[in-house]
C-alpha cells in the first residue's frame, strides 16, 4: 500500500546508518535495554570478522556514512575503535569511495579523542539525556561511569580541543520537562559555539521508547507529536545550519513531515550488534530499544516520489 505523504518542495536529506558493535554495558540507565542489570537480553560484541562482513554489506546497500555505536564496554577502548575506523577509511581508499565515520560512545579523555582524530574519525555525538542534574542522577544511578554528569557535560569541550570540530548534541525527550531541557541544550550549544567557534554539527531528537526486556516502573514524561515538532523548531530557529538527526523510533511519515533540507536521516537501523547480518534475531528481543522497521527500497522510492532526495554521499 502506497504511503500518503504531503507533496513537498524539493528537500535533500543526508543518509546515515548506525552500526551497533557491542551490547555489553557497565552502565545501568533505567530506560535502556543494554543496562547492566538486565539479565534477559543476550550480550554480544561484533568480532572483527563479522564487523568486516557487515561493513561490506552496508556498502553494498549504498551507505557511505556509518555511525559506530557502542555501549559502555571497556573492551572497545579508543585504540580498538581507532583500528576499525582506519579499516573503513582504508577500504574507502582501495575502492575509491568517500566513506565517513561518526562515533556514538561513552566520553573519552583528551588522549583518547586525539587517537580517534588521528584515525580519521569525522564526527562524534554524545547525548546528555537530560540537563536536570536531579533527574540525571535518578535515571542513571550513582555508581557507574555515566552517572558522572560533569564528565559527560565536559566531554564536548575535550573532544573539540582534541580536534573533533564536528560534534553532535541532544537530549532524550521524556526524561525531564521538555522545555527546561531544550532551553538548557540551546544554552550549552551557544556556549560551545562561542568558545570553540564551531556550531553543533548535529542535534539528536530521540523520544523515550520501550526497551526490550526492561520495565520502567518510574513515570517518564510522554512527549506528543506537537511538542516534538515545537522542540525541533526551537533547534532550527537557534541553529538553522545544524542537522536534525531523525531516527526510526518515529514513523517515516512523521520524520519526513518534520525534516528540512540537509537534515540527517536513518533508513536502516538495527539496535543490536550484527543487526544487518542477522536481522531475524529481532525475534529474540536483543534490541536496545524498539524501532519501526523501514523497507529500504520502498522508502527510497517514496522519498523520490515526494520530492525528498536521499543523499548517501555527503
Short mmCIF file of C-alpha atoms in Angstrom, two decimals:
data_model
loop_
_atom_site.label_atom_id
_atom_site.label_comp_id
_atom_site.label_asym_id
_atom_site.label_seq_id
_atom_site.Cartn_x
_atom_site.Cartn_y
_atom_site.Cartn_z
CA UNK A 1 0.00 0.00 0.00
CA UNK A 2 1.43 3.33 -1.06
CA UNK A 3 2.17 5.74 1.75
CA UNK A 4 0.33 9.04 1.69
CA UNK A 5 2.73 11.92 2.14
CA UNK A 6 2.38 15.60 1.56
CA UNK A 7 3.89 16.95 -1.62
CA UNK A 8 6.91 18.97 -0.58
CA UNK A 9 9.16 21.38 -2.37
CA UNK A 10 12.40 19.54 -3.03
CA UNK A 11 14.34 18.53 0.07
CA UNK A 12 17.68 16.77 0.19
CA UNK A 13 18.26 14.66 3.30
CA UNK A 14 21.62 13.18 4.24
CA UNK A 15 21.55 9.44 4.93
CA UNK A 16 23.42 7.75 7.78
CA UNK A 17 23.35 4.17 9.04
CA UNK A 18 24.18 3.14 12.62
CA UNK A 19 26.29 0.05 13.22
CA UNK A 20 26.00 -1.32 16.74
CA UNK A 21 29.19 -3.07 17.81
CA UNK A 22 28.55 -4.05 21.44
CA UNK A 23 25.65 -4.65 23.82
CA UNK A 24 27.90 -5.26 26.85
CA UNK A 25 27.50 -2.28 29.17
CA UNK A 26 28.73 -1.28 32.61
CA UNK A 27 26.11 1.48 32.93
CA UNK A 28 22.65 0.93 34.38
CA UNK A 29 20.36 3.51 32.75
CA UNK A 30 16.79 2.69 33.76
CA UNK A 31 15.33 3.24 30.27
CA UNK A 32 17.87 1.19 28.27
CA UNK A 33 17.74 -2.44 27.14
CA UNK A 34 21.52 -2.70 27.45
CA UNK A 35 21.55 -1.74 31.17
CA UNK A 36 23.91 -3.99 33.10
CA UNK A 37 21.22 -5.35 35.43
CA UNK A 38 19.11 -6.59 32.51
CA UNK A 39 19.82 -10.32 32.75
CA UNK A 40 17.38 -11.28 29.99
CA UNK A 41 18.97 -9.70 26.94
CA UNK A 42 21.74 -11.72 25.24
CA UNK A 43 25.04 -9.86 25.02
CA UNK A 44 27.30 -9.66 22.00
CA UNK A 45 30.35 -7.92 20.66
CA UNK A 46 30.76 -7.67 16.92
CA UNK A 47 34.02 -9.53 16.26
CA UNK A 48 36.46 -8.44 13.56
CA UNK A 49 35.19 -10.94 11.01
CA UNK A 50 31.53 -10.00 11.40
CA UNK A 51 32.44 -6.32 11.57
CA UNK A 52 34.11 -6.51 8.16
CA UNK A 53 31.27 -8.57 6.69
CA UNK A 54 28.70 -6.08 7.93
CA UNK A 55 30.67 -3.12 6.60
CA UNK A 56 30.75 -4.81 3.18
CA UNK A 57 27.00 -5.35 3.33
CA UNK A 58 26.29 -1.74 4.28
CA UNK A 59 28.45 -0.53 1.41
CA UNK A 60 26.56 -2.84 -0.95
CA UNK A 61 23.34 -1.20 0.26
CA UNK A 62 24.81 2.13 -0.82
CA UNK A 63 25.71 3.64 2.54
CA UNK A 64 28.73 5.92 2.70
CA UNK A 65 28.35 7.40 6.20
CA UNK A 66 28.37 4.95 9.10
CA UNK A 67 27.83 5.72 12.77
CA UNK A 68 29.75 3.37 15.07
CA UNK A 69 27.59 2.81 18.17
CA UNK A 70 28.93 1.35 21.41
CA UNK A 71 27.58 0.63 24.84
CA UNK A 72 29.95 1.49 27.71
CA UNK A 73 32.12 -1.55 27.04
CA UNK A 74 35.73 -1.41 28.25
CA UNK A 75 36.72 -3.87 25.51
CA UNK A 76 36.27 -1.07 22.98
CA UNK A 77 38.94 1.40 24.03
CA UNK A 78 39.82 4.35 21.80
CA UNK A 79 42.68 2.27 20.37
CA UNK A 80 40.32 -0.59 19.46
CA UNK A 81 37.79 1.79 17.90
CA UNK A 82 40.55 3.60 16.01
CA UNK A 83 41.62 0.35 14.33
CA UNK A 84 38.11 -0.13 12.98
CA UNK A 85 37.90 3.45 11.78
CA UNK A 86 41.22 3.00 9.98
CA UNK A 87 39.97 -0.21 8.39
CA UNK A 88 36.92 1.52 6.90
CA UNK A 89 38.92 4.55 5.78
CA UNK A 90 41.50 2.33 4.04
CA UNK A 91 38.70 0.31 2.47
CA UNK A 92 37.29 3.52 1.04
CA UNK A 93 40.66 4.44 -0.45
CA UNK A 94 41.03 0.99 -2.05
CA UNK A 95 37.53 1.13 -3.56
CA UNK A 96 37.58 4.79 -4.50
CA UNK A 97 34.76 5.65 -2.06
CA UNK A 98 34.42 8.67 0.20
CA UNK A 99 33.49 6.93 3.45
CA UNK A 100 32.71 8.91 6.59
CA UNK A 101 32.60 7.61 10.16
CA UNK A 102 30.73 9.04 13.14
CA UNK A 103 31.01 7.84 16.72
CA UNK A 104 28.36 7.38 19.39
CA UNK A 105 30.09 6.16 22.54
CA UNK A 106 30.82 6.95 26.14
CA UNK A 107 33.04 10.01 26.70
CA UNK A 108 36.82 9.65 26.45
CA UNK A 109 39.71 11.75 27.71
CA UNK A 110 41.83 14.08 25.57
CA UNK A 111 44.32 11.34 24.65
CA UNK A 112 41.51 9.01 23.61
CA UNK A 113 39.86 11.59 21.40
CA UNK A 114 43.22 12.51 19.88
CA UNK A 115 43.71 8.87 18.96
CA UNK A 116 40.31 8.86 17.24
CA UNK A 117 41.07 12.11 15.39
CA UNK A 118 44.32 10.62 14.08
CA UNK A 119 42.48 7.50 12.89
CA UNK A 120 40.23 9.59 10.64
CA UNK A 121 37.05 9.99 12.71
CA UNK A 122 34.80 12.57 11.02
CA UNK A 123 32.33 13.44 13.80
CA UNK A 124 31.02 12.32 17.17
CA UNK A 125 27.76 12.52 19.09
CA UNK A 126 27.09 12.44 22.83
CA UNK A 127 23.55 12.66 24.15
CA UNK A 128 23.30 14.44 27.51
CA UNK A 129 19.94 12.66 28.04
CA UNK A 130 18.77 15.40 30.45
CA UNK A 131 20.32 18.61 31.80
CA UNK A 132 18.41 18.43 35.08
CA UNK A 133 21.03 17.04 37.49
CA UNK A 134 18.49 15.57 39.89
CA UNK A 135 16.68 13.77 37.08
CA UNK A 136 20.00 12.79 35.51
CA UNK A 137 21.11 11.11 38.74
CA UNK A 138 17.71 9.44 39.10
CA UNK A 139 17.81 7.84 35.64
CA UNK A 140 21.48 6.88 35.68
CA UNK A 141 22.17 5.84 39.27
CA UNK A 142 25.29 6.86 41.16
CA UNK A 143 27.80 4.04 40.77
CA UNK A 144 28.53 3.87 37.05
CA UNK A 145 30.66 5.96 34.67
CA UNK A 146 27.60 7.50 33.02
CA UNK A 147 26.28 8.68 36.38
CA UNK A 148 29.02 11.33 36.42
CA UNK A 149 27.16 14.33 35.00
CA UNK A 150 30.21 16.59 34.94
CA UNK A 151 32.31 14.13 32.91
CA UNK A 152 29.59 13.83 30.29
CA UNK A 153 28.98 17.58 30.15
CA UNK A 154 32.66 18.43 29.73
CA UNK A 155 33.34 15.75 27.10
CA UNK A 156 32.31 18.05 24.25
CA UNK A 157 34.98 20.61 25.05
CA UNK A 158 37.63 17.91 25.49
CA UNK A 159 36.79 16.34 22.13
CA UNK A 160 36.73 19.72 20.36
CA UNK A 161 40.10 20.62 21.90
CA UNK A 162 41.45 17.29 20.59
CA UNK A 163 40.45 18.27 17.06
CA UNK A 164 36.90 16.96 16.63
CA UNK A 165 35.14 20.06 15.36
CA UNK A 166 32.02 18.22 14.15
CA UNK A 167 30.05 17.41 17.29
CA UNK A 168 26.52 16.20 17.90
CA UNK A 169 24.35 17.02 20.93
CA UNK A 170 20.94 16.03 22.18
CA UNK A 171 18.60 15.07 24.98
CA UNK A 172 16.30 12.07 25.38
CA UNK A 173 12.82 13.55 25.14
CA UNK A 174 10.75 12.35 28.09
CA UNK A 175 13.25 12.11 30.94
CA UNK A 176 12.51 15.63 32.14
CA UNK A 177 10.38 18.67 31.37
CA UNK A 178 10.86 19.21 27.64
CA UNK A 179 11.04 23.00 27.69
CA UNK A 180 13.58 23.01 30.51
CA UNK A 181 15.82 20.52 28.71
CA UNK A 182 15.61 22.09 25.25
CA UNK A 183 16.41 25.52 26.69
CA UNK A 184 19.39 24.06 28.56
CA UNK A 185 20.61 22.35 25.40
CA UNK A 186 20.42 25.62 23.46
CA UNK A 187 22.42 27.37 26.19
CA UNK A 188 25.07 24.63 26.13
CA UNK A 189 25.25 24.74 22.33
CA UNK A 190 25.65 28.52 22.31
CA UNK A 191 28.37 28.30 24.94
CA UNK A 192 30.31 25.71 22.89
CA UNK A 193 29.86 27.75 19.73
CA UNK A 194 31.14 30.91 21.36
CA UNK A 195 34.10 29.18 22.95
CA UNK A 196 35.18 26.98 20.03
CA UNK A 197 33.92 28.93 17.02
CA UNK A 198 32.10 25.83 15.76
CA UNK A 199 28.33 25.36 15.81
CA UNK A 200 26.87 21.94 16.61
CA UNK A 201 27.01 19.61 13.62
CA UNK A 202 24.03 17.50 14.71
CA UNK A 203 21.09 17.66 17.11
CA UNK A 204 19.64 14.27 18.02
CA UNK A 205 15.89 14.14 18.74
CA UNK A 206 15.13 10.72 20.29
CA UNK A 207 11.94 10.20 22.28
CA UNK A 208 11.82 7.62 25.08
CA UNK A 209 10.60 4.33 23.59
CA UNK A 210 10.02 0.89 25.05
CA UNK A 211 13.23 -1.02 25.61
CA UNK A 212 13.01 -4.76 25.15
CA UNK A 213 13.17 -6.78 28.38
CA UNK A 214 13.13 -3.63 30.52
CA UNK A 215 10.19 -2.45 32.59
CA UNK A 216 10.33 1.21 33.58
CA UNK A 217 8.44 1.40 36.87
CA UNK A 218 9.01 5.12 37.15
CA UNK A 219 6.93 7.52 35.11
CA UNK A 220 8.54 9.48 32.36
CA UNK A 221 7.02 12.41 30.52
CA UNK A 222 5.32 11.43 27.29
CA UNK A 223 6.13 13.92 24.53
CA UNK A 224 3.33 14.22 21.98
CA UNK A 225 3.90 14.91 18.28
CA UNK A 226 3.04 18.61 18.53
CA UNK A 227 5.50 19.19 21.38
CA UNK A 228 8.05 17.08 19.49
CA UNK A 229 7.71 19.33 16.44
CA UNK A 230 7.92 22.50 18.53
CA UNK A 231 11.17 21.33 20.13
CA UNK A 232 12.68 20.66 16.71
CA UNK A 233 11.56 24.09 15.51
CA UNK A 234 13.32 25.66 18.50
CA UNK A 235 16.53 23.89 17.49
CA UNK A 236 16.23 25.12 13.91
CA UNK A 237 15.34 28.67 14.92
CA UNK A 238 18.50 28.89 17.03
CA UNK A 239 20.83 26.87 14.79
CA UNK A 240 19.43 26.75 11.23
CA UNK A 241 22.58 25.12 9.81
CA UNK A 242 22.70 22.24 12.31
CA UNK A 243 21.37 18.91 11.05
CA UNK A 244 18.47 17.33 12.93
CA UNK A 245 19.12 13.60 13.26
CA UNK A 246 15.82 11.80 12.60
CA UNK A 247 15.62 8.16 13.64
CA UNK A 248 13.48 5.03 13.34
CA UNK A 249 11.96 5.47 16.77
CA UNK A 250 9.47 7.56 14.80
CA UNK A 251 7.27 6.78 11.82
CA UNK A 252 8.63 7.51 8.38
CA UNK A 253 5.73 9.85 7.68
CA UNK A 254 6.37 11.98 10.79
CA UNK A 255 10.09 12.19 10.08
CA UNK A 256 9.51 13.27 6.50
CA UNK A 257 6.95 15.86 7.52
CA UNK A 258 9.30 17.45 10.06
CA UNK A 259 12.64 17.18 8.27
CA UNK A 260 14.10 20.14 6.44
CA UNK A 261 16.64 20.46 3.67
CA UNK A 262 20.00 18.85 4.54
CA UNK A 263 18.80 17.20 7.76
CA UNK A 264 20.09 13.76 8.75
CA UNK A 265 18.01 10.63 8.37
CA UNK A 266 18.26 6.91 9.11
CA UNK A 267 16.59 4.27 6.93
CA UNK A 268 18.13 1.00 8.14
CA UNK A 269 18.53 0.79 11.89
CA UNK A 270 19.14 -2.38 13.87
CA UNK A 271 19.87 -1.54 17.50
CA UNK A 272 21.96 -4.60 18.36
CA UNK A 273 25.34 -5.96 17.18
CA UNK A 274 25.09 -7.88 13.93
CA UNK A 275 21.67 -6.45 13.09
CA UNK A 276 22.25 -6.37 9.33
CA UNK A 277 23.92 -9.77 9.12
CA UNK A 278 21.23 -11.46 11.22
CA UNK A 279 18.01 -9.42 11.00
CA UNK A 280 15.74 -12.26 12.18
CA UNK A 281 17.40 -12.19 15.58
CA UNK A 282 14.95 -9.40 16.42
CA UNK A 283 12.55 -12.12 17.49
CA UNK A 284 14.82 -12.75 20.47
CA UNK A 285 14.41 -9.26 21.94
CA UNK A 286 18.02 -8.24 21.50
CA UNK A 287 17.35 -4.61 20.59
CA UNK A 288 18.49 -1.72 22.73
CA UNK A 289 15.05 -0.18 22.24
CA UNK A 290 12.06 -0.64 19.98
CA UNK A 291 12.32 0.73 16.44
CA UNK A 292 9.96 0.87 13.47
CA UNK A 293 11.17 -1.31 10.57
CA UNK A 294 11.60 0.57 7.30
CA UNK A 295 11.79 -1.20 3.94
CA UNK A 296 14.82 0.39 2.32
CA UNK A 297 13.91 0.19 -1.37
CA UNK A 298 10.29 1.21 -0.80
CA UNK A 299 11.27 4.08 1.49
CA UNK A 300 13.75 5.45 -1.05
CA UNK A 301 11.11 5.17 -3.77
CA UNK A 302 8.58 7.03 -1.61
CA UNK A 303 11.10 9.74 -0.84
CA UNK A 304 11.77 10.35 -4.51
CA UNK A 305 8.04 10.38 -5.34
CA UNK A 306 7.51 13.07 -2.72
CA UNK A 307 10.31 15.44 -3.70
CA UNK A 308 12.66 14.21 -0.98
CA UNK A 309 16.06 13.23 -2.33
CA UNK A 310 18.18 10.92 -0.16
CA UNK A 311 21.88 11.79 -0.36
CA UNK A 312 24.17 8.91 0.53
CA UNK A 313 27.46 10.73 -0.16
CA UNK A 314 27.58 13.99 1.79
#
